[in-house]
């Protein structure tokens, strides 16, 4: 990794800063080199840029936000870079609230909605192009010579449809501002410091909750992005099946790396840490170490999703026989989960309670557990009343999906888990059965088997649509699909 051209100098940081302000240069740089670096650069300003695809949608989202909080200044930061290994930075991912309202993904950005007589005036505050006169371009670790060109403020205005200003001037302006202010916390310490005496935790939480609930119903752009994410994810699963023999020769990491390649080719990243759980690791819900063996005759639980370049993620799980064929017991357990998922998906429709799909799936799983004799002579209703099935079902049957893999997490209980489904809601349906390797309450042959099937379901006007249906779900279809890919 190359090292920035910061000169060695015994002066204190304060003394260096004084010289920088006085000379417009970093200390230790010759006048000749400074003069050389100022000139000889072509004009790269971009002209005639078209607005980003979601510009009209982000404008509508800002209008809804403005209507909810009239007369108040609203501050929504993107967040800042974080240092990794005392050298470089972690890959930056803009805060969901900021990206949702602007379509921008650059670090240090801040959206501010200033109250006006008839609503709000939105301004996006960004880092401008690196200054070549004072040496920032090549001497600063985040200068464009080091990390690449960024859009000028004029370019940003054309792309985003929002007036743009230099973000470095914003903290001082916020410090001097008067009137009620709300801020999305947890992303930018500098902005929070400037607003210390102007905001309250309660008021800021109301802003965060509103922006979370605003994402419960997806618009046309968001639905198209989620479909794109699911389609790319299906191709990632196909990639994995094609290399299972190589994974057997290495480890679960081969599976993880294979899917990650697809995510980077077709999107921005993975939407969350991929779960590539082979054998008994499939019984660990959040197995992300992905360092275990991949063995023929066992199952692979692959839970992974591609995140699009506009930050919408899929969340899909398939449980696959590593050698391409389920054993009779594996198939029995798999079929039980499939039946539960079918019941859950059937319960997703407009007007249904959010909890209905979970209840439907849990009942089917409980019926199977009782049928298999794992719960003594208790009835299905009694088991559900006592929650005893949860020893093996473990988790809820789904969650909202969107820009965050667990989207809308700050929404109020009455609008989320106690709410009613309506067209445009997108959620996962993902029942599972997990028999731990050390669970003495089940027959030995069950131990170490984990199965989950997960799909991304959009509520439509007349029912639902499975966005991830390009991947087979029925056991015989899974086997045929795998055989075709391996053949």
Short mmCIF file of C-alpha atoms in Angstrom, two decimals:
data_model
loop_
_atom_site.label_atom_id
_atom_site.label_comp_id
_atom_site.label_asym_id
_atom_site.label_seq_id
_atom_site.Cartn_x
_atom_site.Cartn_y
_atom_site.Cartn_z
CA UNK A 1 0.00 0.00 0.00
CA UNK A 2 1.50 3.33 -1.06
CA UNK A 3 2.05 5.96 1.61
CA UNK A 4 0.78 9.54 1.33
CA UNK A 5 3.32 12.25 0.56
CA UNK A 6 3.16 13.74 4.04
CA UNK A 7 6.59 15.23 4.77
CA UNK A 8 8.56 14.35 7.84
CA UNK A 9 8.58 17.34 10.17
CA UNK A 10 9.25 17.67 13.90
CA UNK A 11 6.88 20.62 14.28
CA UNK A 12 3.70 20.27 16.30
CA UNK A 13 0.41 19.87 14.50
CA UNK A 14 -0.56 23.38 15.58
CA UNK A 15 2.64 24.88 14.14
CA UNK A 16 2.11 22.97 10.92
CA UNK A 17 -1.48 24.19 10.66
CA UNK A 18 -0.33 27.81 11.07
CA UNK A 19 2.14 27.42 8.21
CA UNK A 20 -0.45 25.72 6.04
CA UNK A 21 -2.86 28.60 6.51
CA UNK A 22 -0.11 31.15 5.89
CA UNK A 23 1.49 29.55 2.85
CA UNK A 24 -1.37 27.54 1.43
CA UNK A 25 1.07 24.63 1.45
CA UNK A 26 2.05 21.73 3.62
CA UNK A 27 5.42 22.24 5.36
CA UNK A 28 8.41 20.43 3.88
CA UNK A 29 7.22 20.84 0.28
CA UNK A 30 9.53 22.88 -1.96
CA UNK A 31 8.11 25.92 -3.69
CA UNK A 32 9.15 24.42 -7.01
CA UNK A 33 7.26 21.17 -6.44
CA UNK A 34 4.22 23.05 -5.15
CA UNK A 35 4.19 25.29 -8.23
CA UNK A 36 4.63 22.28 -10.50
CA UNK A 37 1.68 20.44 -8.94
CA UNK A 38 -0.64 23.42 -9.32
CA UNK A 39 -0.51 23.56 -13.08
CA UNK A 40 -0.70 21.37 -16.14
CA UNK A 41 -4.01 19.70 -15.37
CA UNK A 42 -6.82 19.39 -17.92
CA UNK A 43 -10.30 20.67 -17.16
CA UNK A 44 -12.41 17.58 -16.42
CA UNK A 45 -15.70 19.24 -15.52
CA UNK A 46 -18.61 17.17 -16.83
CA UNK A 47 -21.43 18.99 -18.62
CA UNK A 48 -24.98 18.13 -19.58
CA UNK A 49 -25.41 15.38 -17.00
CA UNK A 50 -28.80 13.67 -16.79
CA UNK A 51 -30.49 13.25 -13.40
CA UNK A 52 -30.09 9.87 -11.73
CA UNK A 53 -32.86 7.34 -12.37
CA UNK A 54 -34.50 7.81 -8.99
CA UNK A 55 -34.34 11.62 -8.84
CA UNK A 56 -38.12 12.02 -9.10
CA UNK A 57 -38.64 9.41 -6.40
CA UNK A 58 -36.15 10.99 -3.98
CA UNK A 59 -37.87 14.35 -4.53
CA UNK A 60 -41.22 12.79 -3.60
CA UNK A 61 -39.67 11.23 -0.49
CA UNK A 62 -38.27 14.61 0.59
CA UNK A 63 -41.68 16.21 0.01
CA UNK A 64 -43.31 13.65 2.33
CA UNK A 65 -40.64 14.33 4.95
CA UNK A 66 -41.20 18.07 4.63
CA UNK A 67 -44.95 17.67 5.12
CA UNK A 68 -44.42 15.65 8.30
CA UNK A 69 -42.17 18.21 10.03
CA UNK A 70 -43.23 21.72 8.92
CA UNK A 71 -41.24 24.65 10.23
CA UNK A 72 -38.30 22.51 11.44
CA UNK A 73 -34.75 22.19 10.15
CA UNK A 74 -34.04 18.55 9.25
CA UNK A 75 -30.48 17.23 9.07
CA UNK A 76 -29.68 13.83 7.51
CA UNK A 77 -25.98 12.85 7.30
CA UNK A 78 -24.42 10.18 5.08
CA UNK A 79 -21.70 9.32 7.59
CA UNK A 80 -17.90 9.37 7.57
CA UNK A 81 -15.07 7.04 6.66
CA UNK A 82 -13.59 4.73 9.29
CA UNK A 83 -9.94 3.78 9.36
CA UNK A 84 -8.87 0.16 8.93
CA UNK A 85 -5.50 -1.19 10.03
CA UNK A 86 -4.08 2.29 10.68
CA UNK A 87 -3.69 2.82 6.95
CA UNK A 88 -6.70 2.66 4.67
CA UNK A 89 -10.44 2.97 5.20
CA UNK A 90 -13.27 0.50 5.39
CA UNK A 91 -15.51 0.48 2.32
CA UNK A 92 -17.99 3.29 2.81
CA UNK A 93 -21.73 2.69 2.81
CA UNK A 94 -23.91 5.79 3.11
CA UNK A 95 -26.58 5.81 5.79
CA UNK A 96 -29.84 4.38 4.52
CA UNK A 97 -31.82 7.50 5.42
CA UNK A 98 -29.46 9.76 3.47
CA UNK A 99 -29.31 7.52 0.38
CA UNK A 100 -33.10 7.06 0.46
CA UNK A 101 -33.70 10.82 0.39
CA UNK A 102 -30.95 11.84 -2.06
CA UNK A 103 -29.74 8.91 -4.16
CA UNK A 104 -26.20 9.99 -3.25
CA UNK A 105 -23.67 7.66 -1.64
CA UNK A 106 -20.61 9.80 -0.95
CA UNK A 107 -19.00 10.05 2.46
CA UNK A 108 -19.38 13.19 4.57
CA UNK A 109 -22.49 14.30 2.68
CA UNK A 110 -25.32 15.92 4.62
CA UNK A 111 -28.86 16.68 3.45
CA UNK A 112 -30.43 19.71 5.12
CA UNK A 113 -34.06 20.71 4.73
CA UNK A 114 -34.41 24.38 5.70
CA UNK A 115 -37.96 25.43 6.66
CA UNK A 116 -39.64 28.01 4.45
CA UNK A 117 -43.06 29.64 4.39
CA UNK A 118 -44.45 26.92 2.14
CA UNK A 119 -42.43 23.86 3.16
CA UNK A 120 -38.69 23.29 3.01
CA UNK A 121 -35.75 24.10 0.77
CA UNK A 122 -33.43 21.11 0.39
CA UNK A 123 -29.67 21.52 0.09
CA UNK A 124 -27.12 18.76 -0.16
CA UNK A 125 -23.77 19.53 1.45
CA UNK A 126 -20.85 17.67 -0.12
CA UNK A 127 -17.09 17.72 -0.42
CA UNK A 128 -16.22 19.72 -3.56
CA UNK A 129 -13.43 18.80 -5.95
CA UNK A 130 -9.98 18.74 -4.34
CA UNK A 131 -8.25 22.11 -4.24
CA UNK A 132 -5.09 22.13 -6.38
CA UNK A 133 -3.97 25.56 -5.23
CA UNK A 134 -3.32 24.67 -1.58
CA UNK A 135 -2.00 21.15 -2.15
CA UNK A 136 -5.09 19.29 -0.91
CA UNK A 137 -5.34 17.46 -4.24
CA UNK A 138 -2.09 15.56 -3.75
CA UNK A 139 -1.00 16.00 -0.12
CA UNK A 140 -4.21 15.13 1.68
CA UNK A 141 -4.88 11.42 2.22
CA UNK A 142 -8.39 11.90 0.84
CA UNK A 143 -7.23 14.10 -2.01
CA UNK A 144 -8.39 13.09 -5.46
CA UNK A 145 -4.89 12.06 -6.55
CA UNK A 146 -5.07 9.35 -3.89
CA UNK A 147 -8.68 8.18 -3.87
CA UNK A 148 -10.04 9.27 -7.24
CA UNK A 149 -12.12 12.03 -8.73
CA UNK A 150 -15.35 13.12 -7.07
CA UNK A 151 -18.16 15.12 -8.59
CA UNK A 152 -18.05 18.88 -8.46
CA UNK A 153 -20.89 20.61 -6.67
CA UNK A 154 -22.34 21.67 -10.03
CA UNK A 155 -22.23 18.10 -11.29
CA UNK A 156 -23.88 16.86 -8.10
CA UNK A 157 -26.70 19.37 -8.54
CA UNK A 158 -27.35 18.13 -12.07
CA UNK A 159 -27.30 14.46 -11.04
CA UNK A 160 -29.31 14.69 -7.83
CA UNK A 161 -31.62 17.58 -8.58
CA UNK A 162 -30.70 19.29 -5.30
CA UNK A 163 -28.73 22.54 -4.80
CA UNK A 164 -25.26 21.68 -3.47
CA UNK A 165 -22.89 23.49 -1.09
CA UNK A 166 -19.50 22.81 0.48
CA UNK A 167 -20.06 20.55 3.49
CA UNK A 168 -17.00 21.92 5.28
CA UNK A 169 -18.93 25.14 5.92
CA UNK A 170 -21.96 23.38 7.36
CA UNK A 171 -20.94 22.78 11.00
CA UNK A 172 -20.37 26.49 11.58
CA UNK A 173 -23.70 27.33 9.93
CA UNK A 174 -25.54 24.80 12.06
CA UNK A 175 -23.89 26.12 15.21
CA UNK A 176 -25.26 29.58 14.43
CA UNK A 177 -28.69 28.37 13.31
CA UNK A 178 -31.81 29.06 15.34
CA UNK A 179 -35.19 27.38 15.51
CA UNK A 180 -36.22 23.74 15.97
CA UNK A 181 -33.87 21.12 14.54
CA UNK A 182 -34.00 17.34 14.11
CA UNK A 183 -31.02 15.17 13.19
CA UNK A 184 -30.57 11.50 12.22
CA UNK A 185 -28.05 10.43 14.84
CA UNK A 186 -25.23 7.93 14.80
CA UNK A 187 -23.60 8.79 11.49
CA UNK A 188 -21.62 12.05 11.80
CA UNK A 189 -20.03 13.10 15.10
CA UNK A 190 -19.07 16.53 13.74
CA UNK A 191 -22.63 17.36 12.79
CA UNK A 192 -23.90 16.09 16.13
CA UNK A 193 -21.38 18.28 17.96
CA UNK A 194 -22.58 21.33 16.05
CA UNK A 195 -26.16 20.55 17.09
CA UNK A 196 -25.47 19.61 20.71
CA UNK A 197 -27.71 22.23 22.30
CA UNK A 198 -30.32 22.33 19.55
CA UNK A 199 -31.72 18.80 19.45
CA UNK A 200 -33.22 16.25 21.81
CA UNK A 201 -33.02 12.47 21.68
CA UNK A 202 -36.81 12.18 21.64
CA UNK A 203 -37.29 14.53 18.69
CA UNK A 204 -34.46 12.96 16.73
CA UNK A 205 -35.95 9.51 17.32
CA UNK A 206 -39.27 10.72 15.87
CA UNK A 207 -37.39 11.67 12.69
CA UNK A 208 -35.67 8.28 12.51
CA UNK A 209 -38.95 6.44 13.08
CA UNK A 210 -40.72 8.42 10.34
CA UNK A 211 -37.97 7.67 7.82
CA UNK A 212 -38.10 4.00 8.76
CA UNK A 213 -41.87 3.78 8.36
CA UNK A 214 -41.72 5.71 5.08
CA UNK A 215 -39.88 2.72 3.60
CA UNK A 216 -42.54 0.15 4.56
CA UNK A 217 -44.25 0.58 1.18
CA UNK A 218 -41.88 0.53 -1.78
CA UNK A 219 -42.27 2.75 -4.85
CA UNK A 220 -41.79 1.58 -8.45
CA UNK A 221 -38.06 2.30 -8.45
CA UNK A 222 -37.52 0.33 -5.26
CA UNK A 223 -39.49 -2.68 -6.48
CA UNK A 224 -37.45 -2.76 -9.70
CA UNK A 225 -34.22 -2.60 -7.67
CA UNK A 226 -35.34 -5.45 -5.41
CA UNK A 227 -36.18 -7.55 -8.47
CA UNK A 228 -32.75 -6.77 -9.91
CA UNK A 229 -31.14 -7.82 -6.63
CA UNK A 230 -33.06 -11.10 -6.58
CA UNK A 231 -32.20 -11.91 -10.18
CA UNK A 232 -28.49 -11.30 -9.56
CA UNK A 233 -28.69 -13.38 -6.39
CA UNK A 234 -30.17 -16.30 -8.34
CA UNK A 235 -27.19 -16.17 -10.67
CA UNK A 236 -24.89 -16.13 -7.64
CA UNK A 237 -26.51 -19.32 -6.33
CA UNK A 238 -26.02 -20.93 -9.73
CA UNK A 239 -22.34 -19.95 -9.58
CA UNK A 240 -22.03 -21.71 -6.23
CA UNK A 241 -23.63 -24.95 -7.40
CA UNK A 242 -21.21 -25.09 -10.33
CA UNK A 243 -18.17 -25.04 -8.02
CA UNK A 244 -19.33 -27.25 -5.15
CA UNK A 245 -16.67 -29.83 -6.08
CA UNK A 246 -13.99 -27.17 -5.62
CA UNK A 247 -15.57 -26.10 -2.34
CA UNK A 248 -15.31 -29.70 -1.16
CA UNK A 249 -11.58 -29.54 -1.85
CA UNK A 250 -11.19 -26.31 0.13
CA UNK A 251 -13.86 -25.00 2.54
CA UNK A 252 -16.99 -22.91 2.91
CA UNK A 253 -14.84 -19.90 2.02
CA UNK A 254 -14.82 -21.02 -1.60
CA UNK A 255 -18.60 -20.70 -1.59
CA UNK A 256 -18.42 -17.31 0.10
CA UNK A 257 -15.88 -16.00 -2.41
CA UNK A 258 -17.81 -17.35 -5.37
CA UNK A 259 -21.01 -15.57 -4.38
CA UNK A 260 -19.13 -12.38 -3.50
CA UNK A 261 -17.71 -12.24 -7.03
CA UNK A 262 -21.24 -12.20 -8.46
CA UNK A 263 -22.27 -9.50 -6.00
CA UNK A 264 -19.40 -7.26 -7.07
CA UNK A 265 -19.91 -7.91 -10.78
CA UNK A 266 -23.64 -7.15 -10.78
CA UNK A 267 -24.02 -4.87 -7.78
CA UNK A 268 -22.36 -2.78 -5.13
CA UNK A 269 -21.63 -5.55 -2.63
CA UNK A 270 -23.26 -8.31 -0.67
CA UNK A 271 -26.23 -6.99 1.30
CA UNK A 272 -25.04 -8.72 4.50
CA UNK A 273 -22.46 -11.28 5.55
CA UNK A 274 -23.10 -14.44 3.54
CA UNK A 275 -24.01 -17.55 5.54
CA UNK A 276 -22.31 -20.49 3.80
CA UNK A 277 -23.11 -23.19 6.34
CA UNK A 278 -22.27 -26.77 5.43
CA UNK A 279 -23.15 -29.82 7.50
CA UNK A 280 -23.88 -29.10 11.18
CA UNK A 281 -22.99 -25.43 10.70
CA UNK A 282 -26.42 -25.08 9.09
CA UNK A 283 -27.93 -25.26 12.57
CA UNK A 284 -26.13 -22.04 13.58
CA UNK A 285 -28.40 -19.20 12.46
CA UNK A 286 -25.71 -16.62 11.81
CA UNK A 287 -22.80 -18.80 10.76
CA UNK A 288 -20.57 -16.28 8.95
CA UNK A 289 -17.13 -17.68 9.78
CA UNK A 290 -17.44 -19.82 6.67
CA UNK A 291 -14.27 -21.74 7.44
CA UNK A 292 -15.63 -25.27 7.78
CA UNK A 293 -15.45 -28.32 5.51
CA UNK A 294 -17.87 -29.00 2.67
CA UNK A 295 -18.67 -32.72 2.55
CA UNK A 296 -20.61 -34.87 0.11
CA UNK A 297 -23.72 -36.34 1.67
CA UNK A 298 -24.36 -33.31 3.88
CA UNK A 299 -26.46 -30.20 3.29
CA UNK A 300 -25.33 -26.67 2.46
CA UNK A 301 -27.46 -23.83 3.83
CA UNK A 302 -26.63 -20.78 1.72
CA UNK A 303 -28.17 -17.50 2.89
CA UNK A 304 -26.91 -14.65 0.70
CA UNK A 305 -28.04 -11.57 -1.19
CA UNK A 306 -26.68 -9.18 -3.80
CA UNK A 307 -26.94 -5.48 -2.98
CA UNK A 308 -27.55 -3.36 -6.10
CA UNK A 309 -25.58 -0.26 -6.94
CA UNK A 310 -28.47 1.77 -5.51
CA UNK A 311 -28.22 -0.18 -2.22
CA UNK A 312 -31.29 -2.44 -2.38
CA UNK A 313 -30.59 -5.99 -1.26
CA UNK A 314 -32.02 -9.44 -1.81
CA UNK A 315 -32.15 -11.94 1.07
CA UNK A 316 -32.49 -15.51 -0.15
CA UNK A 317 -31.78 -18.91 1.41
CA UNK A 318 -31.62 -22.32 -0.20
CA UNK A 319 -30.62 -25.57 1.50
CA UNK A 320 -28.88 -27.80 -1.03
CA UNK A 321 -27.63 -31.40 -0.95
CA UNK A 322 -23.91 -31.02 -1.58
CA UNK A 323 -23.74 -34.11 -3.78
CA UNK A 324 -26.95 -33.16 -5.58
CA UNK A 325 -29.34 -35.66 -3.96
CA UNK A 326 -31.21 -35.50 -0.66
CA UNK A 327 -31.10 -38.53 1.63
CA UNK A 328 -34.56 -39.77 2.70
CA UNK A 329 -34.28 -38.06 6.13
CA UNK A 330 -32.90 -34.83 4.67
CA UNK A 331 -35.77 -34.79 2.21
CA UNK A 332 -38.35 -35.41 4.94
CA UNK A 333 -37.10 -32.43 6.92
CA UNK A 334 -36.71 -30.30 3.79
CA UNK A 335 -40.25 -31.09 2.64
CA UNK A 336 -41.60 -30.05 6.03
CA UNK A 337 -39.90 -26.67 5.74
CA UNK A 338 -41.12 -26.32 2.16
CA UNK A 339 -44.72 -26.97 3.23
CA UNK A 340 -44.34 -24.40 5.99
CA UNK A 341 -42.99 -21.84 3.56
CA UNK A 342 -45.85 -22.52 1.14
CA UNK A 343 -48.32 -21.84 3.94
CA UNK A 344 -46.46 -18.68 4.92
CA UNK A 345 -46.33 -17.31 1.38
CA UNK A 346 -50.05 -18.04 0.89
CA UNK A 347 -50.80 -15.86 3.92
CA UNK A 348 -49.06 -12.80 2.38
CA UNK A 349 -51.75 -10.63 0.81
CA UNK A 350 -53.27 -7.15 1.13
CA UNK A 351 -55.29 -6.72 4.30
CA UNK A 352 -53.65 -9.63 6.11
CA UNK A 353 -52.06 -9.05 9.48
CA UNK A 354 -48.28 -8.94 9.33
CA UNK A 355 -48.06 -11.82 11.82
CA UNK A 356 -50.27 -14.14 9.74
CA UNK A 357 -47.50 -15.60 7.60
CA UNK A 358 -45.40 -16.40 10.64
CA UNK A 359 -48.30 -18.09 12.40
CA UNK A 360 -49.16 -20.14 9.31
CA UNK A 361 -45.60 -21.40 8.88
CA UNK A 362 -45.14 -22.15 12.57
CA UNK A 363 -48.32 -24.24 12.65
CA UNK A 364 -47.12 -26.45 9.80
CA UNK A 365 -43.71 -26.96 11.41
CA UNK A 366 -45.34 -27.77 14.72
CA UNK A 367 -47.62 -30.31 13.08
CA UNK A 368 -44.56 -32.03 11.64
CA UNK A 369 -42.69 -32.06 14.95
CA UNK A 370 -45.71 -33.56 16.69
CA UNK A 371 -46.16 -36.10 13.89
CA UNK A 372 -42.51 -37.16 14.25
CA UNK A 373 -43.00 -37.80 17.97
CA UNK A 374 -40.57 -35.14 19.15
CA UNK A 375 -43.04 -33.51 21.56
CA UNK A 376 -44.57 -36.48 23.35
CA UNK A 377 -48.34 -36.62 23.40
CA UNK A 378 -48.94 -32.86 23.38
CA UNK A 379 -51.38 -31.46 20.85
CA UNK A 380 -50.33 -29.00 18.17
CA UNK A 381 -52.35 -26.23 19.82
CA UNK A 382 -50.76 -26.88 23.22
CA UNK A 383 -47.26 -26.87 21.75
CA UNK A 384 -47.95 -23.55 20.04
CA UNK A 385 -49.44 -22.12 23.25
CA UNK A 386 -46.28 -23.05 25.17
CA UNK A 387 -43.93 -22.18 22.30
CA UNK A 388 -42.14 -25.52 22.60
CA UNK A 389 -41.60 -25.77 18.84
CA UNK A 390 -39.16 -22.89 19.08
CA UNK A 391 -36.44 -25.26 20.32
CA UNK A 392 -36.14 -26.28 16.66
CA UNK A 393 -37.73 -23.42 14.69
CA UNK A 394 -35.71 -20.76 16.59
CA UNK A 395 -36.58 -17.55 14.74
CA UNK A 396 -39.34 -15.44 13.29
CA UNK A 397 -40.51 -16.38 9.81
CA UNK A 398 -39.52 -13.14 8.11
CA UNK A 399 -38.87 -9.42 8.13
CA UNK A 400 -39.21 -6.33 5.96
CA UNK A 401 -36.69 -6.00 3.13
CA UNK A 402 -35.32 -3.04 1.22
CA UNK A 403 -32.22 -0.88 1.49
CA UNK A 404 -31.43 -2.62 4.78
CA UNK A 405 -31.65 -6.38 4.87
CA UNK A 406 -33.81 -5.93 7.98
CA UNK A 407 -35.50 -2.84 6.64
CA UNK A 408 -37.69 -0.39 8.56
CA UNK A 409 -36.21 -1.58 11.85
CA UNK A 410 -37.10 1.63 13.70
CA UNK A 411 -40.77 1.46 12.73
CA UNK A 412 -43.26 1.38 15.59
CA UNK A 413 -44.73 -1.96 16.62
CA UNK A 414 -48.23 -0.87 15.62
CA UNK A 415 -47.12 -0.11 12.05
CA UNK A 416 -44.82 -3.13 11.63
CA UNK A 417 -45.38 -6.43 13.46
CA UNK A 418 -48.87 -5.41 14.58
CA UNK A 419 -49.63 -3.76 11.27
CA UNK A 420 -51.54 -4.78 8.15
CA UNK A 421 -49.98 -5.69 4.82
CA UNK A 422 -50.64 -3.50 1.80
CA UNK A 423 -49.44 -3.46 -1.82
CA UNK A 424 -45.81 -2.41 -2.10
CA UNK A 425 -44.64 -4.08 1.11
CA UNK A 426 -41.71 -6.45 0.55
CA UNK A 427 -40.81 -9.07 3.14
CA UNK A 428 -39.03 -12.37 3.49
CA UNK A 429 -40.71 -15.70 4.23
CA UNK A 430 -38.08 -18.01 5.72
CA UNK A 431 -39.15 -20.87 7.99
CA UNK A 432 -36.54 -23.35 9.15
CA UNK A 433 -35.87 -26.43 11.27
CA UNK A 434 -32.58 -26.80 13.12
CA UNK A 435 -31.52 -29.90 14.99
CA UNK A 436 -28.33 -29.13 16.90
CA UNK A 437 -25.52 -31.67 16.82
CA UNK A 438 -25.66 -32.02 20.62
CA UNK A 439 -29.47 -32.12 20.99
CA UNK A 440 -30.23 -35.31 22.92
CA UNK A 441 -34.00 -34.79 22.67
CA UNK A 442 -34.11 -35.84 19.00
CA UNK A 443 -33.07 -39.10 17.32
CA UNK A 444 -29.37 -39.26 16.59
CA UNK A 445 -29.89 -39.24 12.82
CA UNK A 446 -31.60 -35.82 13.03
CA UNK A 447 -28.69 -34.20 14.82
CA UNK A 448 -26.62 -31.74 12.79
CA UNK A 449 -29.31 -31.16 10.13
CA UNK A 450 -30.46 -27.61 9.50
CA UNK A 451 -32.84 -26.52 6.75
CA UNK A 452 -34.12 -23.04 5.83
CA UNK A 453 -35.87 -21.87 2.67
CA UNK A 454 -36.21 -18.13 2.18
CA UNK A 455 -37.77 -16.01 -0.55
CA UNK A 456 -38.45 -12.31 -1.04
CA UNK A 457 -42.19 -11.68 -1.38
CA UNK A 458 -43.83 -8.51 -2.69
CA UNK A 459 -47.41 -7.76 -1.66
CA UNK A 460 -49.44 -6.96 -4.78
CA UNK A 461 -52.96 -5.66 -5.35
CA UNK A 462 -54.37 -9.18 -5.62
CA UNK A 463 -51.96 -11.28 -3.55
CA UNK A 464 -48.20 -11.53 -3.76
CA UNK A 465 -45.27 -12.03 -6.12
CA UNK A 466 -42.18 -14.07 -5.36
CA UNK A 467 -39.27 -11.88 -6.50
CA UNK A 468 -36.79 -14.73 -6.03
CA UNK A 469 -38.73 -17.41 -7.88
CA UNK A 470 -35.95 -17.95 -10.41
CA UNK A 471 -34.49 -20.34 -7.84
CA UNK A 472 -36.30 -23.69 -7.42
CA UNK A 473 -37.75 -24.62 -4.05
CA UNK A 474 -39.33 -28.09 -4.25
CA UNK A 475 -36.90 -30.90 -3.43
CA UNK A 476 -37.19 -32.67 -6.81
CA UNK A 477 -36.82 -29.35 -8.65
CA UNK A 478 -33.73 -28.51 -6.61
CA UNK A 479 -32.13 -31.84 -7.49
CA UNK A 480 -32.92 -31.43 -11.21
CA UNK A 481 -31.63 -27.84 -11.19
CA UNK A 482 -28.37 -28.88 -9.54
CA UNK A 483 -27.91 -31.78 -11.95
CA UNK A 484 -28.35 -29.45 -14.91
CA UNK A 485 -25.77 -26.98 -13.59
CA UNK A 486 -23.23 -29.66 -12.73
CA UNK A 487 -23.72 -31.61 -15.95
#
